[in-house]
Coordinates of C-alpha atoms in Angstrom, one line a residue:
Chain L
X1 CA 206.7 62.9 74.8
X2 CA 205.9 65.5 71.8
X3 CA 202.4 67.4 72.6
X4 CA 199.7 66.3 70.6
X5 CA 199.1 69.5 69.6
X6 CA 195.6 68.8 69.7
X7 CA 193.3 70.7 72.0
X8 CA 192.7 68.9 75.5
X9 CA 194.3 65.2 75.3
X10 CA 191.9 64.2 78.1
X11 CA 189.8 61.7 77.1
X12 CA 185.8 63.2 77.4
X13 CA 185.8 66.9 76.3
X14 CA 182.9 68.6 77.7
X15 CA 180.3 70.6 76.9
X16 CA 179.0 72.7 79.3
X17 CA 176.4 74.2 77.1
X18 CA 173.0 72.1 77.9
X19 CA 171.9 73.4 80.9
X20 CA 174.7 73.1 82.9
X21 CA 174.5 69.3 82.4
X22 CA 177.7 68.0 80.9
X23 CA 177.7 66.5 77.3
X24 CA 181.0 64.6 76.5
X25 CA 181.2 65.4 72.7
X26 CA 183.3 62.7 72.3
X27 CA 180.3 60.1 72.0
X28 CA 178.4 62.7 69.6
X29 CA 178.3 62.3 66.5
X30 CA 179.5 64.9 63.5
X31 CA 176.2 66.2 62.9
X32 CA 175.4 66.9 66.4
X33 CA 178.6 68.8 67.1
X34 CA 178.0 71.6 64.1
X35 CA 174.9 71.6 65.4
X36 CA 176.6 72.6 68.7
X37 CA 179.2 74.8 66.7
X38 CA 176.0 76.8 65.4
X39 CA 175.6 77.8 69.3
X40 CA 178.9 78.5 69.5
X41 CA 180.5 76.3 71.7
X42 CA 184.0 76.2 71.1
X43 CA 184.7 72.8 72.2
X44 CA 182.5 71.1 69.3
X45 CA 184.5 72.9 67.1
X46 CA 188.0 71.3 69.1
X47 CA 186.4 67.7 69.0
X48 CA 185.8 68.2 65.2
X49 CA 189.3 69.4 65.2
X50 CA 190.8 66.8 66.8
X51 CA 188.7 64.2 64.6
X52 CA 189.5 65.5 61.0
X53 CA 192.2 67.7 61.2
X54 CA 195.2 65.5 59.9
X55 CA 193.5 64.3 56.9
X56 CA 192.3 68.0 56.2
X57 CA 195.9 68.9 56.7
X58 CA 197.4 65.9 55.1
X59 CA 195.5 66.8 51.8
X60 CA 196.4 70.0 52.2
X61 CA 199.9 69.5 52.4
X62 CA 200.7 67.2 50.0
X63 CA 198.4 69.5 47.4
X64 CA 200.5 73.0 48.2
X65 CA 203.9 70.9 48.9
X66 CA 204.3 73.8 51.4
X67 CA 203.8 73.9 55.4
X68 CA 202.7 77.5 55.8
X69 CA 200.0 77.6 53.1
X70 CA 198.6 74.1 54.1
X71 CA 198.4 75.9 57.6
X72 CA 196.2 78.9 56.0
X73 CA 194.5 76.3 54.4
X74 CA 193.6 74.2 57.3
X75 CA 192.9 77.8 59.5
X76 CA 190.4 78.9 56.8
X77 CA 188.5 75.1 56.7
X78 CA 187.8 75.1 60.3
X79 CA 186.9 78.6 60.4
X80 CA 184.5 78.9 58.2
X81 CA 183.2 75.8 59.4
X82 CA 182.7 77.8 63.1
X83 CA 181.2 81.0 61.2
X84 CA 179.2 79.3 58.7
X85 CA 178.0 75.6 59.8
X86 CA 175.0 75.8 58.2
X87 CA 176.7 75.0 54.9
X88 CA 177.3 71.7 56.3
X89 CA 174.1 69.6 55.3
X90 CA 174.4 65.8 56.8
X91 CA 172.1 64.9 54.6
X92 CA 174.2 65.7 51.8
X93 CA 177.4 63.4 52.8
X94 CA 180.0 63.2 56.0
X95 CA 181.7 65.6 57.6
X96 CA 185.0 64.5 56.7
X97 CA 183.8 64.6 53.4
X98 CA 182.6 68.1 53.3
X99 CA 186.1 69.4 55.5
X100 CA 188.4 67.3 52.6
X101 CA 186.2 68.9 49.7
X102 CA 187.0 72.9 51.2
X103 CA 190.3 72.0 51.6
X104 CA 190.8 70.4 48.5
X105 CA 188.9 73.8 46.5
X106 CA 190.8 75.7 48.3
X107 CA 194.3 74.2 48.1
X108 CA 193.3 73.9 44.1
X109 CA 192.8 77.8 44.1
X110 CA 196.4 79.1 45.6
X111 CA 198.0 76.4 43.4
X112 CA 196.4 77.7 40.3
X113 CA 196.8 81.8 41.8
X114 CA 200.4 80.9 41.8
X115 CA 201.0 79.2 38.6
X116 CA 199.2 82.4 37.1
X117 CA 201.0 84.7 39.1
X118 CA 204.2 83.3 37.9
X119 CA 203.1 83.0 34.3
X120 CA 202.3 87.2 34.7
X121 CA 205.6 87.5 36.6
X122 CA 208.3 85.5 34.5
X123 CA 207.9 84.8 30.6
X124 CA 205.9 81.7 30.2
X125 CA 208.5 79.3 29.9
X126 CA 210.1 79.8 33.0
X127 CA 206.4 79.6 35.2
X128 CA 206.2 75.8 33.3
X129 CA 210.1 74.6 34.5
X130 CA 209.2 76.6 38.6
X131 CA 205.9 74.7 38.3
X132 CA 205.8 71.8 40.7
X133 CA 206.3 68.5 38.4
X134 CA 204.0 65.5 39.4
X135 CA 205.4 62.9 41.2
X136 CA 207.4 60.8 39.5
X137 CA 206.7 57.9 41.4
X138 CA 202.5 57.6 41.7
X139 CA 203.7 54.7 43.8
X140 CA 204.5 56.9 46.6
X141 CA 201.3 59.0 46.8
X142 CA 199.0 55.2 45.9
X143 CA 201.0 54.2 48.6
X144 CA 200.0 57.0 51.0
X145 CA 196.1 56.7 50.3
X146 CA 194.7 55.5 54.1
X147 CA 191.2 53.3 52.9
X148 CA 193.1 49.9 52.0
X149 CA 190.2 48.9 49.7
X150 CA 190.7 52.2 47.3
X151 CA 194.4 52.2 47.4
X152 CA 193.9 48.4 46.1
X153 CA 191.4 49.9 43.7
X154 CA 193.6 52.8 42.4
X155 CA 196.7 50.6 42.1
X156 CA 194.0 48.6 39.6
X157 CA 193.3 51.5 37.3
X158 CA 194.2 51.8 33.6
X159 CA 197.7 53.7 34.5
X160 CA 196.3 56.9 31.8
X161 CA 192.8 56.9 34.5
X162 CA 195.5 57.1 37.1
X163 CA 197.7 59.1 36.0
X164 CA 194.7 62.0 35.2
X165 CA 193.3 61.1 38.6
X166 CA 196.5 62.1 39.9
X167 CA 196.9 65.0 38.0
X168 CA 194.0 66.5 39.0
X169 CA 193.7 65.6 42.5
X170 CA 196.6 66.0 43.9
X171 CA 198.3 68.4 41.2
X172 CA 195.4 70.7 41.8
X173 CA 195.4 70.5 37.6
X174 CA 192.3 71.6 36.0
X175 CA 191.5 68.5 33.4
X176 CA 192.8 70.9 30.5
X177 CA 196.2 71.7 32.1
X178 CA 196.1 68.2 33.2
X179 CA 195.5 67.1 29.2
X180 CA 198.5 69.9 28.2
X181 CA 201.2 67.9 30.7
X182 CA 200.0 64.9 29.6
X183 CA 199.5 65.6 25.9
X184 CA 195.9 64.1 25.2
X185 CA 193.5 65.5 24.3
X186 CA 190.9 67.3 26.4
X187 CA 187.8 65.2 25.7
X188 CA 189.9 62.1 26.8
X189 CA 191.4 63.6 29.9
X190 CA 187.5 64.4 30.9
X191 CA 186.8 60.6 30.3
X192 CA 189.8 59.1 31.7
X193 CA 188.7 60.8 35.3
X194 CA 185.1 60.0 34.8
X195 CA 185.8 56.9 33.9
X196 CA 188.8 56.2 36.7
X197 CA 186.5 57.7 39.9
X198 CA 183.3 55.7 38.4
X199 CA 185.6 52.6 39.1
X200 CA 187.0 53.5 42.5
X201 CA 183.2 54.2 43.3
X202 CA 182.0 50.8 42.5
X203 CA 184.6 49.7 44.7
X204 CA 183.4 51.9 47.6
X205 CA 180.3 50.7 47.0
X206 CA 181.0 46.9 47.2
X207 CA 180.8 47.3 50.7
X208 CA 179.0 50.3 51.6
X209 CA 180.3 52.7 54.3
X210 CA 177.9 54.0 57.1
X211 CA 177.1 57.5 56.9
X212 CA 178.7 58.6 60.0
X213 CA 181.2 56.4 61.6
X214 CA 182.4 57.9 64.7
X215 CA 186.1 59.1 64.9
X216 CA 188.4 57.8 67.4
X217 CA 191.7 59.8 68.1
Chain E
X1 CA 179.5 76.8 25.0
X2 CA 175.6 75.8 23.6
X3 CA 175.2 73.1 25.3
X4 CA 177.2 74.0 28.1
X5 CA 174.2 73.6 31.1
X6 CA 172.4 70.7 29.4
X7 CA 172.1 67.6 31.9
X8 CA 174.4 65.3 30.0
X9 CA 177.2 67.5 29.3
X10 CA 176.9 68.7 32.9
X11 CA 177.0 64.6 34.1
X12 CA 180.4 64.4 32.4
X13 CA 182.1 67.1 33.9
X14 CA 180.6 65.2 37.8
X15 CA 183.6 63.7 38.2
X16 CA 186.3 66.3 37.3
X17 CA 184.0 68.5 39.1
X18 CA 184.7 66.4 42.5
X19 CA 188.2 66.7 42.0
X20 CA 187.9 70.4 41.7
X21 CA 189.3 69.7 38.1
X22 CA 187.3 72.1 36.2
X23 CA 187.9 75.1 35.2
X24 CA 185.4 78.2 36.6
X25 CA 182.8 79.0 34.8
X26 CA 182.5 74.5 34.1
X27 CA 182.7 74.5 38.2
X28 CA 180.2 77.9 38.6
X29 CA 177.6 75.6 35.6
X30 CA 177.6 72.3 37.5
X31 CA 177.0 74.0 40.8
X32 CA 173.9 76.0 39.1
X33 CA 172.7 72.6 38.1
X34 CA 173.1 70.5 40.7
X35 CA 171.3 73.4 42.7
X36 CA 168.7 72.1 40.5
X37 CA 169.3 68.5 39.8
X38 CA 168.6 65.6 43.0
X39 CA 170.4 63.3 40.5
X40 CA 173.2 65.1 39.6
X41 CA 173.6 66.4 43.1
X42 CA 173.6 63.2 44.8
X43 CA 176.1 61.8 42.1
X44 CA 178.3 64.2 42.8
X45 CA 178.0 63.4 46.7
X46 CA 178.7 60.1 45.9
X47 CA 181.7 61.6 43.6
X48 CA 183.2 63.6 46.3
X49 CA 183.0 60.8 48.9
X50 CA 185.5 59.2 46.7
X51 CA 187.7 61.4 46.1
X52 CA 187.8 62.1 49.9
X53 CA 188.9 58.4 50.1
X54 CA 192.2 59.3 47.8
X55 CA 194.2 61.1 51.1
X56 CA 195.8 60.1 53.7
X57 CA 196.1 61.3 57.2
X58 CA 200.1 60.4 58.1
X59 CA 200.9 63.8 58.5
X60 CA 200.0 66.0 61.7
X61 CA 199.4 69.3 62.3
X62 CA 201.8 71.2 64.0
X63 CA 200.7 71.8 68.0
X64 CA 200.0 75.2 67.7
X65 CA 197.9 75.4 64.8
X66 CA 194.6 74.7 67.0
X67 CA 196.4 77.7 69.4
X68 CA 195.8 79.7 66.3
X69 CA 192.4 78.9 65.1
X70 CA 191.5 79.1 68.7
X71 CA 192.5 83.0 69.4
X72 CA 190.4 83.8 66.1
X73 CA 187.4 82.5 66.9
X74 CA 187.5 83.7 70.5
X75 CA 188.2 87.5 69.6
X76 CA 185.3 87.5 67.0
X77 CA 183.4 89.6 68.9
X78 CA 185.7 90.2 71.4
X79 CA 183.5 92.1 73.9
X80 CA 180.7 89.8 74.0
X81 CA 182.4 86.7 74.2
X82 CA 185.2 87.8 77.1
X83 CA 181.5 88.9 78.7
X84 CA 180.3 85.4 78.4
X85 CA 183.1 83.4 79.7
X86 CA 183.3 85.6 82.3
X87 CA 179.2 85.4 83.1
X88 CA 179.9 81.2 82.9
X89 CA 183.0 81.6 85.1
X90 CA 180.5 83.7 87.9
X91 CA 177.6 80.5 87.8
X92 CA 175.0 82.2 89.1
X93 CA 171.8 80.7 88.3
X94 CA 170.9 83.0 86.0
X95 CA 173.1 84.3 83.4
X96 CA 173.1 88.2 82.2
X97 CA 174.0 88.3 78.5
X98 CA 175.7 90.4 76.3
X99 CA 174.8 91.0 72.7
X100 CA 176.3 92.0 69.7
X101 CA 174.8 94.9 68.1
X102 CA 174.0 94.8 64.8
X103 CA 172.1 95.6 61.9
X104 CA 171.2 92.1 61.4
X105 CA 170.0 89.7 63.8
X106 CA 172.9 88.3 65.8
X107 CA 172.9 84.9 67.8
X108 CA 174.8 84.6 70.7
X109 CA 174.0 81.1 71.9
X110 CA 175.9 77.9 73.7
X111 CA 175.3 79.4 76.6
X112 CA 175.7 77.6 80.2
X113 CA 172.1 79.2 81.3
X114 CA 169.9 78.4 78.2
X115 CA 169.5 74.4 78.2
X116 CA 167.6 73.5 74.7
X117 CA 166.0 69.9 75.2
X118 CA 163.7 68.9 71.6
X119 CA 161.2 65.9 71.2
X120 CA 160.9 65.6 67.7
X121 CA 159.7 62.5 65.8
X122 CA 161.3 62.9 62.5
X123 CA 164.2 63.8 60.4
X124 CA 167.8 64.0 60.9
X125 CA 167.9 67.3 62.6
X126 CA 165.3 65.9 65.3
X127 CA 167.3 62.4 65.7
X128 CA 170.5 64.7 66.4
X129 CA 168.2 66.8 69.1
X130 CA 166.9 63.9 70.5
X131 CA 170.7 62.4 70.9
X132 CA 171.3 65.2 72.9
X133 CA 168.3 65.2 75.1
X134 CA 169.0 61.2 74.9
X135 CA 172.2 62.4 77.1
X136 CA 170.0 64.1 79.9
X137 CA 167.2 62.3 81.7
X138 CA 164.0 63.9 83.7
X139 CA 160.1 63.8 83.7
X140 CA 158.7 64.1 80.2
X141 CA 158.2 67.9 79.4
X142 CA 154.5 68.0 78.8
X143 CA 154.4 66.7 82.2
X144 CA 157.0 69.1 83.4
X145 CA 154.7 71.7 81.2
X146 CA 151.8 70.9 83.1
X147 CA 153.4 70.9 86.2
X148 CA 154.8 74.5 85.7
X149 CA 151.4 75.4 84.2
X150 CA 150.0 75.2 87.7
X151 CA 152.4 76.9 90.1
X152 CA 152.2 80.1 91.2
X153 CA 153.6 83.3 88.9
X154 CA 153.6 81.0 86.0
X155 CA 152.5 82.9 83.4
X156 CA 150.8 81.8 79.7
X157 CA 151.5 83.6 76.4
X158 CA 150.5 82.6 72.9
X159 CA 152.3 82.9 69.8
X160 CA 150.1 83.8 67.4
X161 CA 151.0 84.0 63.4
X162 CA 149.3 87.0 61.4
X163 CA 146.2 85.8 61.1
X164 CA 145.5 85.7 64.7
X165 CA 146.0 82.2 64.8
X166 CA 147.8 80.4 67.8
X167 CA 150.1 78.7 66.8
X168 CA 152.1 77.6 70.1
X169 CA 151.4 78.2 73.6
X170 CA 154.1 79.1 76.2
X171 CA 154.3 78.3 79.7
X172 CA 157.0 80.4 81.7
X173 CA 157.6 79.8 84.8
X174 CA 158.6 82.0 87.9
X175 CA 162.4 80.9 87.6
X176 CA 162.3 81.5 83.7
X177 CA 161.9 78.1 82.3
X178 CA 159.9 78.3 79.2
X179 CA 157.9 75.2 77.6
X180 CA 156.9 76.1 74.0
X181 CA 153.4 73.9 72.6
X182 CA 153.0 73.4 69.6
X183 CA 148.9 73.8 69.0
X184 CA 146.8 71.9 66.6
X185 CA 146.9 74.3 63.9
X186 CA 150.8 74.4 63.8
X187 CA 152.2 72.0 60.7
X188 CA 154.7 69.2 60.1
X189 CA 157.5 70.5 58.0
X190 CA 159.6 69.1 55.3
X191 CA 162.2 67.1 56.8
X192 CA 164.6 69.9 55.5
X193 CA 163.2 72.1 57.6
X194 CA 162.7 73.1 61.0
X195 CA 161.1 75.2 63.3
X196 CA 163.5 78.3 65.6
X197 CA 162.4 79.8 68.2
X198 CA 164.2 83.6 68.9
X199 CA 164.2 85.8 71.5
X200 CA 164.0 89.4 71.4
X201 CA 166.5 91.9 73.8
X202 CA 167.0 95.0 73.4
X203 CA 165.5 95.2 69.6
X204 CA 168.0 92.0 69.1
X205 CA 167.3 88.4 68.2
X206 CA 168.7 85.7 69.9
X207 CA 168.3 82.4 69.2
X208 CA 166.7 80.1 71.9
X209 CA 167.1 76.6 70.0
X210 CA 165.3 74.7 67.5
X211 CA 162.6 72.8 67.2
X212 CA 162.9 70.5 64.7
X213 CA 160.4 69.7 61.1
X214 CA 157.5 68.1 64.2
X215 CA 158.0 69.8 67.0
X216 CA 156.4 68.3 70.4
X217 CA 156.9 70.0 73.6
X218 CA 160.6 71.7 74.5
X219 CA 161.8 73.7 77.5
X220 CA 164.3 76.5 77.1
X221 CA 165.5 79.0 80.0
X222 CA 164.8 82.4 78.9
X223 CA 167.8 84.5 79.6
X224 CA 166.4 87.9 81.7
X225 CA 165.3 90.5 79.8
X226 CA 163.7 89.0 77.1
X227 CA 160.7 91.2 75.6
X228 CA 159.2 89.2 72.9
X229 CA 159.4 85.8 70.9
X230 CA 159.0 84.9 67.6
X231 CA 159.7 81.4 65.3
X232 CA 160.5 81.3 62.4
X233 CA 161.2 78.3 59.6
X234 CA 164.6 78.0 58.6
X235 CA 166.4 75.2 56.8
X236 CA 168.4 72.4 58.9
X237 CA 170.0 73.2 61.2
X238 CA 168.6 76.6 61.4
X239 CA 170.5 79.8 61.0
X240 CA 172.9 82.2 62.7
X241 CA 171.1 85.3 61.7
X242 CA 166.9 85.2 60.2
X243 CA 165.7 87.4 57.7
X244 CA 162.6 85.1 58.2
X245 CA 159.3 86.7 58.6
X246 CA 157.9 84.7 61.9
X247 CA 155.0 82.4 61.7
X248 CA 154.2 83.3 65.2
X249 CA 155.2 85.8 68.2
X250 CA 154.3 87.6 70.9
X251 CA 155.4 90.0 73.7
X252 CA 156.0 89.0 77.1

């Protein structure tokens, strides 16, 4: 049977950090374990870990199109989540949320170093054709989106809203590379995404999520 | 760009912004405004929460990715820490502690000795206290604060802000449990915010736990050697290190 790879398999991780009385963090909720990760107890940190970390890494990957790098990535997330949790604010959204956002800003950032770096390193030309080409298929990444009711919703977009979306997301394009690939103009790239996201948000919406919905395995 | 921080132009950029689509100095004008902007901030909440939604989570990790993230945070600090696990492994009833030196105020906290219970009415911060002390049960503390109040080498200190005021009244008992009181004259914060309490060793601050935006009676065990203590207010869900000026202290 392949390890899980995740810390401590055993169902009920404890806490042993209340008094000696024993916490199991698997019934706490998000907030309450960064809470717990601002007192440094290491095994909030694992149960977030084992709750989020293969969408963070999932995201990650499929952004980079690399395994080390979405590694770093996913390394860098968690730890600044354990050095800094006070950047989390519940109030402001869920944790999954907030974990998905670093490693989305972060995973944009090495793919744009990189295209610059090989636009500096080779002649321009050659940094466009090394560049990692969209998808050909946006059936296989629609496909790949976990929340049935918004990979219903994106197959429902305008296929230009999609397409942007797609660009940007999971290209790591900003909208003005995104509008020099797809040859539109700027203002219209801007649009398409506002306009594509403000539809897959009233879909969302139709059924509103709780705010923190506790994670199983 | 003139316009470049009005609302409206800022409001169209929301949604590229979420999917980190901008370029830096867009993504370094929205964040100055929506440091700003309740409306434009929760939009973009709202924003991000759907792009969140676009992934996926078929692919796993490998195993020894945890293994690495793991060894890092263990060996930062390295000396204090190994000192801690190996104070937890020893169970005495009283822990000794180790702490960082710094120039900064340094919390070294989680630990098996120091057991942080808050009754707190309001807010987020105090329902995610209160779903921790939810997980213990015992007599109420201002019972258990009366109790102690009246034994013998209990001792009373007040925390007094500036002015001279008192603004919470501690109870410490022989064996080192602390209650903390708020008094009369000590306010109900915005729900943002919340009180910390800190202890002082060995010119360092350590944090004790938090109180939450309306505090009502907690109990923490002081760790030995504690000279002084001070709150301060901090934003949810308080702070690693204070610059803070306290609203209240004392020595003990």
């Amino acid at each position: 049977m392949p390890e899980s790879g995740f810390p401590s398999s055993k169902p009920g991780r404890r806490s042993e950090t209340l008094a000696n009385m024993s916490v199991d963090l698997t019934q706490a909720s998000d907030a309450v374990l960064v809470m717990a990760i601002s007192r440094w107890d290491e095994a909030a940190l694992a149960e977030v870990y084992h709750r989020h970390a293969r969408p963070v890494f999932s995201l990650a990957r499929r952004v980079l199109g690399e395994q080390g790098a979405a590694e770093e990535v996913v390394q860098e997330v968690f730890l600044r989540l354990w050095n800094e949790p006070q950047r989390f604010d519940p109030d402001r959204g869920r944790l999954r949320t907030y974990l998905l956002a670093q490693c989305h800003g972060r995973s944009v950032d090495r793919v744009r170093s990189d295209v610059a770096r090989r636009r500096r390193e080779d002649n321009e030309s050659r940094a466009e054709r090394n560049r990692p080409r969209p998808r050909s298929l946006d059936e296989e990444v629609i496909e790949l989106i976990a929340n049935e009711r918004v990979r219903a919703a994106v197959e429902l977009l305008p296929a230009d809203e999609r397409a942007a979306i797609q660009l940007a997301y999971f290209g790591g394009r900003s909208y003005r590379e995104a509008a020099a690939e797809l040859g539109q103009p700027e203002g219209t790239v801007k649009s398409r995404i506002r306009a594509g996201l403000g539809r897959l948000r009233e879909t969302l919406a139709e059924r509103p999520m709780t705010k923190e919905v506790p994670q199983d395995g | 760009m003139a316009d470049t921080d009005t609302h409206e132009t800022i409001q169209r950029l929301l949604g590229v912004h979420a999917l980190d689509a901008t370029d830096a100095d867009e993504a370094a004008a929205v964040e100055r405004h929506v440091a700003e902007c309740p409306t434009c901030r929760a939009e973009l909440d709202e924003l991000r929460e759907v792009a969140g939604q676009l992934g996926n989570d078929d692919l796993e990790p490998p195993p020894l990715l945890w293994e690495r993230i793991a060894e890092q945070i263990t060996t930062e600090p390295p000396d204090e820490l190994t000192a801690l696990r190996k104070a937890r492994h020893a169970r005495s009833g009283r822990t000794t502690m180790l702490f960082a030196a710094a120039a900064s105020i340094v919390l070294i906290a989680g630990i098996t000795a120091l057991g942080f219970f808050a009754i707190g009415q309001h807010g987020k911060l105090d329902r995610a206290n209160r779903q921790l002390a939810s997980l213990q049960s015992g007599p109420t503390l201002e019972q258990a604060a009366r109790h102690a109040a009246g034994q013998p080498g209990a001792r009373q200190i007040a925390l007094k802000a500036t002015s001279g005021a008192v603004r919470f009244e501690v109870t410490i008992a022989r064996d080192g449990t602390a209650y903390v009181q708020p008094q009369s004259s000590t306010g109900t914060l915005d729900s943002s915010l919340t009180y910390q309490l800190w202890g002082v060793h060995d010119g360092n601050a350590i944090s004790l736990g938090l109180l939450g935006s309306e505090p009502g009676v907690a109990r923490v065990r002081l760790p030995e050697g504690i000279s002084a203590l001070a709150i301060t207010i901090e934003r949810n869900p308080g702070v690693v290190t204070s610059h803070n000026t306290p609203v209240a202290q004392a020595s003990i």
